[in-house]
Coordinates of N, CA and C in Angstrom, one line a residue:
Chain Y
E294 N 23.7 27.9 -40.5 CA 22.8 26.8 -40.8 C 21.3 27.3 -40.5
P295 N 20.4 27.0 -41.5 CA 19.0 27.5 -41.3 C 18.4 26.9 -40.0
E296 N 17.6 27.7 -39.4 CA 17.0 27.2 -38.2 C 15.6 27.8 -38.1
V297 N 14.8 27.1 -37.2 CA 13.4 27.6 -36.9 C 13.5 28.5 -35.7
T298 N 13.0 29.7 -35.9 CA 13.0 30.7 -34.8 C 11.6 30.9 -34.2
Q299 N 11.6 31.1 -32.9 CA 10.3 31.3 -32.2 C 10.4 32.5 -31.3
T300 N 9.3 33.2 -31.3 CA 9.1 34.4 -30.4 C 7.7 34.4 -29.8
P301 N 7.5 34.8 -28.5 CA 8.6 35.2 -27.6 C 9.2 33.9 -27.0
S302 N 10.3 34.0 -26.3 CA 10.9 32.9 -25.7 C 10.1 32.5 -24.4
H303 N 9.6 33.5 -23.8 CA 8.8 33.3 -22.6 C 7.7 34.4 -22.5
Q304 N 6.5 33.9 -22.3 CA 5.3 34.8 -22.1 C 4.5 34.4 -20.9
V305 N 4.3 35.4 -20.1 CA 3.4 35.3 -18.9 C 2.1 36.0 -19.2
T306 N 1.0 35.3 -19.0 CA -0.3 35.9 -19.3 C -1.3 35.6 -18.2
Q307 N -2.4 36.3 -18.1 CA -3.4 36.0 -17.2 C -4.4 35.1 -17.8
M308 N -5.0 34.2 -17.0 CA -6.0 33.3 -17.5 C -7.1 34.1 -18.2
G309 N -7.5 33.6 -19.4 CA -8.6 34.2 -20.2 C -8.1 35.1 -21.2
Q310 N -6.8 35.5 -21.2 CA -6.2 36.3 -22.2 C -5.9 35.6 -23.5
E311 N -5.8 36.3 -24.6 CA -5.4 35.7 -25.8 C -3.9 35.8 -25.9
V312 N -3.3 34.7 -26.5 CA -1.9 34.7 -26.7 C -1.6 34.3 -28.2
I313 N -0.6 34.9 -28.7 CA -0.1 34.5 -30.1 C 1.4 34.2 -30.0
L314 N 1.7 33.0 -30.4 CA 3.1 32.5 -30.4 C 3.5 32.5 -31.9
R315 N 4.7 33.0 -32.1 CA 5.1 33.2 -33.5 C 6.3 32.3 -33.8
C316 N 6.4 31.9 -35.1 CA 7.4 31.0 -35.6 C 7.8 31.4 -37.0
V317 N 9.1 31.3 -37.3 CA 9.6 31.5 -38.6 C 10.2 30.2 -39.0
P318 N 9.5 29.4 -39.8 CA 10.1 28.1 -40.2 C 11.3 28.2 -41.2
I319 N 12.0 27.2 -41.4 CA 13.1 27.2 -42.4 C 12.5 27.5 -43.8
S320 N 13.1 28.3 -44.5 CA 12.5 28.9 -45.7 C 12.0 28.0 -46.8
N321 N 12.7 26.9 -47.0 CA 12.3 26.0 -48.1 C 11.4 24.8 -47.6
H322 N 11.0 24.9 -46.3 CA 10.2 23.8 -45.8 C 8.7 24.1 -46.1
L323 N 8.0 23.0 -46.3 CA 6.6 23.1 -46.7 C 5.6 22.6 -45.6
Y324 N 6.1 21.9 -44.6 CA 5.2 21.4 -43.6 C 5.6 22.1 -42.3
F325 N 4.5 22.4 -41.5 CA 4.7 23.2 -40.3 C 3.9 22.5 -39.2
Y326 N 4.5 22.6 -38.0 CA 3.9 21.9 -36.9 C 3.9 22.7 -35.6
W327 N 3.0 22.5 -34.7 CA 3.1 22.9 -33.4 C 3.0 21.7 -32.5
Y328 N 3.9 21.6 -31.5 CA 3.9 20.6 -30.4 C 4.0 21.4 -29.1
R329 N 3.6 20.7 -28.1 CA 3.8 21.3 -26.8 C 4.3 20.3 -25.8
Q330 N 4.9 20.8 -24.7 CA 5.5 19.9 -23.7 C 5.2 20.6 -22.4
I331 N 4.3 20.0 -21.6 CA 4.1 20.4 -20.2 C 5.3 20.0 -19.4
L332 N 5.7 20.8 -18.5 CA 6.9 20.6 -17.7 C 7.1 19.1 -17.2
G333 N 8.2 18.5 -17.6 CA 8.5 17.2 -17.2 C 7.7 16.1 -17.9
Q334 N 6.9 16.4 -18.9 CA 6.1 15.4 -19.5 C 6.5 15.2 -21.0
K335 N 5.8 14.4 -21.7 CA 6.2 14.1 -23.1 C 5.8 15.2 -24.0
V336 N 6.4 15.2 -25.2 CA 6.1 16.2 -26.2 C 4.9 15.7 -26.9
E337 N 3.9 16.6 -27.0 CA 2.6 16.2 -27.6 C 2.3 17.0 -28.9
F338 N 1.8 16.3 -29.9 CA 1.5 16.9 -31.1 C 0.2 17.8 -31.0
L339 N 0.2 18.9 -31.6 CA -1.0 19.8 -31.6 C -1.6 19.8 -33.0
V340 N -0.8 20.2 -34.0 CA -1.4 20.5 -35.3 C -0.3 20.4 -36.4
S341 N -0.6 20.0 -37.5 CA 0.3 20.1 -38.7 C -0.4 21.0 -39.8
F342 N 0.4 21.6 -40.6 CA -0.1 22.6 -41.5 C 0.6 22.5 -42.8
Y343 N -0.1 22.4 -43.9 CA 0.5 22.2 -45.2 C -0.4 22.9 -46.3
N344 N 0.2 23.6 -47.2 CA -0.5 24.2 -48.3 C -1.6 25.1 -47.8
N345 N -1.3 25.9 -46.8 CA -2.2 26.9 -46.2 C -3.4 26.3 -45.5
E346 N -3.4 25.1 -45.1 CA -4.5 24.6 -44.3 C -4.0 23.5 -43.3
I347 N -4.8 23.3 -42.3 CA -4.5 22.3 -41.3 C -4.6 20.9 -42.0
S348 N -3.6 20.1 -41.9 CA -3.7 18.7 -42.4 C -4.0 17.7 -41.4
E349 N -3.7 18.0 -40.1 CA -4.0 17.1 -39.0 C -4.0 17.8 -37.7
K350 N -4.8 17.5 -36.8 CA -4.8 18.1 -35.5 C -5.1 17.0 -34.4
S351 N -4.7 17.3 -33.2 CA -4.9 16.3 -32.1 C -6.1 16.8 -31.3
E352 N -6.5 16.0 -30.4 CA -7.6 16.3 -29.5 C -7.3 17.5 -28.6
I353 N -6.1 17.8 -28.4 CA -5.7 19.0 -27.6 C -6.1 20.2 -28.3
F354 N -6.0 20.2 -29.6 CA -6.2 21.4 -30.5 C -7.7 21.6 -30.7
D355 N -8.3 22.2 -29.6 CA -9.7 22.4 -29.7 C -10.0 23.8 -30.2
D356 N -11.2 24.3 -30.1 CA -11.6 25.5 -30.7 C -10.9 26.8 -30.1
Q357 N -10.2 26.6 -29.0 CA -9.5 27.7 -28.4 C -8.2 28.0 -29.2
F358 N -7.8 27.0 -30.0 CA -6.5 27.1 -30.7 C -6.8 27.4 -32.2
S359 N -5.9 28.2 -32.8 CA -5.9 28.4 -34.2 C -4.5 28.6 -34.7
V360 N -4.3 28.3 -36.0 CA -3.0 28.5 -36.6 C -3.2 29.3 -37.9
E361 N -2.1 30.0 -38.2 CA -2.2 30.9 -39.4 C -0.8 31.1 -40.0
R362 N -0.8 31.2 -41.3 CA 0.4 31.6 -42.0 C 0.1 32.9 -42.7
P363 N 0.2 34.0 -42.0 CA -0.3 35.3 -42.5 C 0.5 35.8 -43.7
D364 N 1.8 35.4 -43.8 CA 2.6 35.8 -44.9 C 3.5 34.7 -45.3
G365 N 4.5 34.9 -46.1 CA 5.3 33.8 -46.6 C 6.3 33.3 -45.7
S366 N 6.4 33.9 -44.5 CA 7.5 33.5 -43.6 C 7.0 33.1 -42.2
N367 N 5.9 33.8 -41.7 CA 5.5 33.5 -40.3 C 4.5 32.4 -40.2
F368 N 4.5 31.7 -39.1 CA 3.5 30.7 -38.8 C 3.1 30.9 -37.3
T369 N 1.9 31.1 -37.1 CA 1.5 31.5 -35.7 C 0.5 30.5 -35.1
L370 N 0.6 30.5 -33.8 CA -0.4 29.7 -33.0 C -1.1 30.7 -32.1
K371 N -2.4 30.7 -32.1 CA -3.2 31.6 -31.3 C -3.9 30.7 -30.3
I372 N -3.9 31.1 -29.0 CA -4.8 30.5 -28.0 C -5.7 31.6 -27.6
R373 N -7.0 31.4 -27.9 CA -8.0 32.5 -27.8 C -8.2 32.9 -26.3
S374 N -8.4 32.0 -25.4 CA -8.7 32.3 -24.0 C -7.9 31.3 -23.2
T375 N -6.8 31.8 -22.7 CA -5.9 30.8 -22.1 C -6.4 30.3 -20.7
K376 N -6.1 29.0 -20.5 CA -6.4 28.4 -19.2 C -5.1 28.0 -18.5
L377 N -5.2 27.7 -17.2 CA -4.1 27.4 -16.4 C -3.3 26.2 -17.1
E378 N -4.1 25.2 -17.5 CA -3.5 24.0 -18.1 C -2.8 24.2 -19.5
D379 N -2.9 25.4 -20.0 CA -2.2 25.7 -21.2 C -0.7 26.1 -21.0
S380 N -0.4 26.2 -19.7 CA 1.0 26.5 -19.4 C 1.9 25.3 -19.8
A381 N 2.8 25.6 -20.7 CA 3.7 24.6 -21.3 C 4.7 25.3 -22.1
M382 N 5.7 24.5 -22.6 CA 6.6 24.9 -23.7 C 6.0 24.6 -25.0
Y383 N 5.9 25.5 -25.9 CA 5.3 25.3 -27.2 C 6.4 25.3 -28.3
F384 N 6.5 24.2 -29.0 CA 7.5 24.1 -30.0 C 6.9 24.2 -31.4
C385 N 7.5 25.0 -32.2 CA 7.2 25.0 -33.6 C 8.2 24.1 -34.3
A386 N 7.8 23.4 -35.4 CA 8.7 22.6 -36.2 C 8.4 22.7 -37.6
S387 N 9.3 22.4 -38.5 CA 9.0 22.4 -39.9 C 9.8 21.3 -40.6
S388 N 9.3 20.9 -41.7 CA 10.0 19.8 -42.4 C 9.9 20.0 -43.9
V389 N 10.9 19.5 -44.6 CA 10.8 19.6 -46.1 C 9.7 18.9 -46.7
S390 N 9.4 17.7 -46.1 CA 8.4 16.8 -46.7 C 7.6 16.2 -45.5
G391 N 6.5 15.5 -45.8 CA 5.7 14.9 -44.8 C 6.2 13.6 -44.3
Q392 N 5.5 13.0 -43.5 CA 5.9 11.7 -42.9 C 6.2 10.6 -43.9
G393 N 5.5 10.7 -45.0 CA 5.7 9.6 -46.0 C 7.1 9.6 -46.6
Y394 N 7.9 10.6 -46.4 CA 9.1 10.8 -47.1 C 10.3 10.8 -46.0
T395 N 10.9 12.0 -45.9 CA 12.1 12.0 -45.0 C 11.6 12.0 -43.5
G396 N 10.6 12.8 -43.3 CA 10.0 12.8 -41.9 C 10.8 13.6 -40.9
E397 N 12.0 14.0 -41.2 CA 12.8 14.7 -40.1 C 12.2 16.0 -39.8
L398 N 12.0 16.3 -38.6 CA 11.5 17.6 -38.2 C 12.6 18.5 -37.6
F399 N 12.5 19.8 -37.9 CA 13.5 20.7 -37.3 C 12.7 21.6 -36.3
F400 N 13.1 21.6 -35.1 CA 12.4 22.3 -34.0 C 13.0 23.6 -33.7
G401 N 12.2 24.5 -33.3 CA 12.6 25.8 -32.7 C 13.0 25.5 -31.2
E402 N 13.5 26.6 -30.6 CA 13.9 26.5 -29.2 C 12.7 26.6 -28.2
G403 N 11.5 26.9 -28.8 CA 10.3 26.8 -27.9 C 9.9 28.2 -27.4
S404 N 8.7 28.3 -27.1 CA 8.1 29.5 -26.4 C 7.5 29.0 -25.1
R405 N 8.0 29.5 -24.0 CA 7.4 29.0 -22.7 C 6.2 29.9 -22.3
L406 N 5.1 29.3 -22.2 CA 3.9 30.0 -21.8 C 3.5 29.7 -20.4
T407 N 3.4 30.8 -19.6 CA 3.0 30.6 -18.2 C 1.6 31.4 -18.0
V408 N 0.6 30.6 -17.7 CA -0.7 31.2 -17.5 C -1.0 31.3 -16.0
L409 N -1.2 32.5 -15.5 CA -1.5 32.8 -14.1 C -3.0 32.9 -13.7
Chain O
S215 N 0.7 0.2 -22.2 CA 1.7 1.2 -22.4 C 1.4 2.0 -23.6
Q216 N 1.9 3.2 -23.7 CA 1.6 4.1 -24.7 C 2.6 4.0 -25.9
Q217 N 2.2 4.5 -27.1 CA 3.1 4.5 -28.2 C 4.4 5.3 -27.8
G218 N 5.5 4.7 -28.2 CA 6.8 5.4 -27.9 C 7.1 5.5 -26.5
E219 N 7.4 4.4 -25.8 CA 7.8 4.4 -24.4 C 9.3 4.1 -24.3
E220 N 10.0 4.9 -23.7 CA 11.5 4.7 -23.6 C 11.7 4.0 -22.2
D221 N 12.8 3.2 -22.2 CA 13.3 2.8 -20.9 C 14.8 2.7 -21.0
P222 N 15.6 3.0 -20.0 CA 15.1 3.4 -18.7 C 14.6 4.8 -18.7
Q223 N 13.9 5.2 -17.6 CA 13.5 6.6 -17.6 C 14.7 7.5 -17.3
A224 N 15.7 7.0 -16.6 CA 16.9 7.8 -16.3 C 18.1 6.8 -16.3
L225 N 19.2 7.3 -16.8 CA 20.4 6.5 -16.9 C 21.6 7.4 -16.5
S226 N 22.4 6.9 -15.6 CA 23.6 7.6 -15.2 C 24.8 6.8 -15.4
I227 N 25.8 7.3 -16.2 CA 27.0 6.5 -16.6 C 28.2 7.4 -16.4
Q228 N 29.3 6.8 -16.5 CA 30.6 7.5 -16.5 C 31.0 7.8 -18.0
E229 N 31.7 8.9 -18.1 CA 32.3 9.2 -19.4 C 33.1 8.1 -20.0
G230 N 32.9 7.8 -21.3 CA 33.6 6.7 -21.9 C 32.8 5.4 -22.0
E231 N 31.8 5.3 -21.1 CA 31.0 4.1 -21.2 C 29.9 4.3 -22.3
N232 N 29.3 3.1 -22.7 CA 28.3 3.2 -23.7 C 26.9 3.3 -23.0
A233 N 26.0 4.0 -23.6 CA 24.7 4.2 -23.1 C 23.7 3.6 -24.1
T234 N 22.8 2.8 -23.5 CA 21.8 2.1 -24.4 C 20.4 2.5 -23.9
M235 N 19.6 3.0 -24.8 CA 18.2 3.4 -24.4 C 17.3 2.6 -25.3
N236 N 16.1 2.2 -24.8 CA 15.2 1.4 -25.6 C 13.9 2.1 -25.7
C237 N 13.2 1.8 -26.8 CA 11.9 2.4 -27.1 C 11.0 1.3 -27.6
S238 N 9.7 1.3 -27.0 CA 8.7 0.3 -27.5 C 7.5 1.1 -28.1
Y239 N 6.9 0.6 -29.0 CA 5.7 1.2 -29.6 C 4.6 0.2 -29.9
K240 N 3.4 0.7 -30.3 CA 2.3 -0.3 -30.4 C 1.8 -0.5 -31.8
T241 N 1.8 0.6 -32.6 CA 1.2 0.5 -33.9 C 2.2 0.3 -35.0
S242 N 1.7 0.1 -36.2 CA 2.6 0.1 -37.4 C 3.2 1.5 -37.6
I243 N 4.4 1.5 -38.1 CA 5.1 2.8 -38.3 C 5.6 2.9 -39.6
N244 N 5.9 4.1 -40.1 CA 6.6 4.4 -41.3 C 8.1 4.5 -41.0
N245 N 8.4 5.2 -39.9 CA 9.7 5.4 -39.5 C 9.8 5.6 -38.0
L246 N 11.0 5.5 -37.4 CA 11.2 5.8 -36.0 C 12.4 6.8 -35.9
Q247 N 12.2 7.8 -35.1 CA 13.3 8.8 -35.0 C 13.7 9.0 -33.6
W248 N 14.9 9.4 -33.4 CA 15.4 9.7 -32.1 C 15.8 11.2 -32.1
Y249 N 15.4 11.8 -31.0 CA 15.7 13.3 -30.8 C 16.3 13.4 -29.4
R250 N 17.1 14.5 -29.4 CA 17.8 14.8 -28.1 C 17.3 16.2 -27.7
Q251 N 17.2 16.4 -26.4 CA 16.7 17.7 -25.8 C 17.6 18.0 -24.6
N252 N 18.3 19.1 -24.8 CA 19.1 19.6 -23.6 C 18.0 20.3 -22.7
S253 N 18.3 20.4 -21.5 CA 17.4 21.0 -20.5 C 16.9 22.4 -20.9
G254 N 15.6 22.5 -21.1 CA 15.0 23.8 -21.4 C 15.2 24.2 -22.8
R255 N 15.7 23.4 -23.7 CA 15.9 23.7 -25.1 C 15.0 23.0 -26.0
G256 N 15.2 23.2 -27.3 CA 14.4 22.5 -28.3 C 14.9 21.1 -28.6
L257 N 14.2 20.4 -29.4 CA 14.5 19.1 -29.8 C 15.4 19.1 -31.0
V258 N 16.4 18.2 -31.0 CA 17.4 18.1 -32.1 C 17.3 16.7 -32.6
H259 N 17.0 16.6 -33.9 CA 16.9 15.3 -34.6 C 18.3 14.7 -34.6
L260 N 18.3 13.4 -34.2 CA 19.6 12.6 -34.2 C 19.6 11.7 -35.4
I261 N 18.6 10.9 -35.5 CA 18.7 9.8 -36.5 C 17.3 9.3 -36.8
L262 N 17.1 8.9 -38.1 CA 15.8 8.3 -38.5 C 16.1 6.9 -39.1
I263 N 15.2 6.0 -38.7 CA 15.3 4.6 -39.3 C 14.0 4.3 -39.8
R264 N 13.9 3.8 -41.0 CA 12.7 3.4 -41.7 C 12.2 2.0 -41.3
S265 N 11.0 1.8 -41.5 CA 10.4 0.5 -41.0 C 11.0 -0.7 -41.8
N266 N 11.6 -0.5 -42.9 CA 12.2 -1.6 -43.7 C 13.7 -1.7 -43.4
E267 N 14.2 -0.9 -42.4 CA 15.6 -1.0 -42.1 C 15.8 -1.6 -40.7
R268 N 16.9 -2.2 -40.4 CA 17.1 -2.9 -39.2 C 18.1 -2.2 -38.3
E269 N 19.1 -1.6 -38.9 CA 20.2 -0.9 -38.2 C 20.7 0.3 -38.9
K270 N 21.1 1.3 -38.2 CA 21.6 2.5 -38.8 C 22.7 3.1 -37.9
H271 N 23.7 3.7 -38.5 CA 24.8 4.3 -37.7 C 24.9 5.7 -38.1
S272 N 25.3 6.5 -37.2 CA 25.6 7.9 -37.4 C 26.6 8.4 -36.4
G273 N 27.9 8.4 -36.8 CA 28.9 8.8 -35.8 C 29.0 7.8 -34.7
R274 N 28.8 8.3 -33.4 CA 28.8 7.4 -32.3 C 27.4 6.8 -31.9
L275 N 26.5 7.1 -32.8 CA 25.1 6.6 -32.6 C 24.9 5.3 -33.4
R276 N 24.2 4.4 -32.8 CA 23.7 3.2 -33.5 C 22.3 2.9 -33.1
V277 N 21.4 2.8 -34.1 CA 20.0 2.6 -33.8 C 19.6 1.3 -34.5
T278 N 18.9 0.5 -33.7 CA 18.3 -0.7 -34.3 C 16.8 -0.7 -34.2
L279 N 16.2 -1.4 -35.1 CA 14.7 -1.4 -35.1 C 14.3 -2.9 -35.4
D280 N 13.4 -3.3 -34.5 CA 12.8 -4.7 -34.6 C 11.3 -4.5 -34.7
T281 N 10.8 -4.5 -36.0 CA 9.4 -4.3 -36.2 C 8.5 -5.4 -35.7
S282 N 9.1 -6.6 -35.6 CA 8.3 -7.8 -35.1 C 8.1 -7.6 -33.6
K283 N 9.0 -7.0 -32.9 CA 8.9 -6.7 -31.4 C 8.4 -5.3 -31.2
K284 N 8.3 -4.5 -32.2 CA 7.9 -3.1 -32.1 C 8.8 -2.4 -31.1
S285 N 10.1 -2.5 -31.3 CA 11.0 -1.9 -30.4 C 12.2 -1.4 -31.2
S286 N 12.9 -0.4 -30.5 CA 14.1 0.2 -31.1 C 15.1 0.4 -30.0
S287 N 16.3 0.5 -30.3 CA 17.3 0.9 -29.3 C 18.2 1.9 -29.9
L288 N 18.7 2.8 -29.0 CA 19.7 3.8 -29.4 C 20.9 3.6 -28.5
L289 N 22.0 3.3 -29.1 CA 23.3 3.1 -28.5 C 24.2 4.3 -28.7
I290 N 24.7 4.9 -27.7 CA 25.7 6.0 -27.8 C 27.0 5.4 -27.3
T291 N 28.0 5.3 -28.1 CA 29.2 4.7 -27.7 C 30.2 5.8 -27.2
A292 N 31.1 5.4 -26.3 CA 32.1 6.3 -25.8 C 31.5 7.6 -25.4
S293 N 30.6 7.6 -24.5 CA 29.8 8.8 -24.1 C 30.7 9.9 -23.5
R294 N 30.2 11.1 -23.7 CA 30.9 12.3 -23.2 C 30.0 13.0 -22.3
A295 N 30.5 13.9 -21.4 CA 29.7 14.7 -20.5 C 28.7 15.5 -21.4
A296 N 29.1 15.9 -22.5 CA 28.2 16.8 -23.4 C 27.0 16.0 -23.9
D297 N 27.0 14.7 -23.8 CA 25.9 13.9 -24.2 C 24.8 13.9 -23.2
T298 N 25.0 14.5 -22.0 CA 24.0 14.6 -21.0 C 22.8 15.4 -21.6
A299 N 21.6 14.8 -21.6 CA 20.4 15.3 -22.2 C 19.3 14.3 -22.0
S300 N 18.1 14.7 -22.4 CA 17.0 13.7 -22.5 C 16.9 13.3 -24.0
Y301 N 16.6 12.0 -24.1 CA 16.6 11.4 -25.5 C 15.2 10.8 -25.6
F302 N 14.6 11.2 -26.8 CA 13.2 10.8 -27.1 C 13.1 10.0 -28.3
C303 N 12.4 8.9 -28.3 CA 12.0 8.3 -29.6 C 10.7 8.8 -30.1
A304 N 10.5 8.9 -31.3 CA 9.3 9.4 -31.9 C 8.9 8.5 -33.1
T305 N 7.7 8.1 -33.2 CA 7.3 7.3 -34.3 C 6.5 8.0 -35.3
G306 N 6.8 7.8 -36.5 CA 6.0 8.4 -37.6 C 5.1 7.3 -38.2
L307 N 3.8 7.6 -38.2 CA 2.8 6.6 -38.6 C 2.8 6.5 -40.1
P308 N 2.3 5.4 -40.6 CA 2.2 5.2 -42.1 C 1.4 6.4 -42.7
D309 N 1.8 6.8 -43.8 CA 1.2 8.0 -44.5 C 0.1 7.5 -45.4
Y310 N -1.1 7.6 -44.8 CA -2.3 7.1 -45.6 C -2.9 8.3 -46.3
G311 N -3.2 8.1 -47.5 CA -4.1 9.1 -48.2 C -3.7 10.5 -48.2
G312 N -2.4 10.8 -48.1 CA -2.0 12.2 -48.3 C -1.9 12.9 -46.9
S313 N -2.4 12.3 -45.8 CA -2.2 13.0 -44.5 C -0.7 13.0 -44.2
Q314 N -0.2 14.2 -43.8 CA 1.2 14.3 -43.6 C 1.6 13.8 -42.2
G315 N 0.6 13.5 -41.4 CA 0.9 12.8 -40.2 C 1.6 13.6 -39.2
N316 N 2.0 13.0 -38.1 CA 2.7 13.7 -37.0 C 3.6 12.7 -36.3
L317 N 4.5 13.1 -35.5 CA 5.3 12.3 -34.7 C 4.7 12.1 -33.3
I318 N 4.7 10.8 -32.8 CA 4.3 10.5 -31.5 C 5.5 10.3 -30.6
F319 N 5.7 11.1 -29.6 CA 6.9 11.1 -28.8 C 6.7 10.2 -27.6
G320 N 7.8 9.6 -27.2 CA 7.8 8.9 -25.9 C 8.1 9.9 -24.8
K321 N 8.2 9.3 -23.6 CA 8.4 10.2 -22.4 C 9.9 10.5 -22.2
G322 N 10.8 9.8 -22.9 CA 12.2 10.1 -22.9 C 13.0 9.4 -21.8
T323 N 14.2 9.3 -22.1 CA 15.2 8.8 -21.1 C 16.2 10.0 -20.8
K324 N 16.3 10.2 -19.5 CA 17.2 11.3 -19.1 C 18.6 10.7 -18.9
L325 N 19.5 11.0 -19.7 CA 20.9 10.5 -19.6 C 21.8 11.5 -18.9
S326 N 22.5 11.0 -17.9 CA 23.5 11.8 -17.3 C 24.9 11.1 -17.4
V327 N 25.8 11.9 -18.0 CA 27.2 11.3 -18.2 C 28.1 12.1 -17.3
K328 N 28.7 11.4 -16.4 CA 29.6 12.0 -15.4 C 31.0 12.0 -15.8
P329 N 31.7 13.2 -15.7 CA 33.0 13.2 -16.2 C 34.0 12.4 -15.3

């Protein structure tokens, strides 16, 4: 069964360092998302991406964050200068269509980011 | 309260019993979805109910939606130990003007099913 894959599964970094989290969405999906979940808290939307551009982003997704689809398969989230409060599980998701249609999201297993 | 709040926060039942979780939300929605998350794992989509639907079934799952009360419930019948997980409701907002939108998740209900 097709699945969303994320790497790395766990990354430990020093505050101020750049981090890139990678995702391979399901191949025929058109919409891509990043969410994050701070330990024990709710899942929060970061950004959605369609047709090679950001379609929506939350207040969390500030100038320190960027997303890219560098080729036909990968979808990356970059955090330019990590802060302690960026420590969280980051989930990539993809969907065949946007919220106006089926709306079901397929999530990866997540990348746990620990900022020291 | 925030969009997509589940209650109870935690629920502990015996295997074979039914588990009911509730979700309330504040704004108009396009659809409401339920996801499951095993500890430390990703979210798995369970069921989606559209704003013009009132009830939906999938296997042992039954979801209801009351848009007048802005609430939904998820019923898991004949629960099993393997159902132990956190369950989240997520609301999809109306799709205006081409924005693909995003899901707003609640804080989840932690379900523990004892064998």
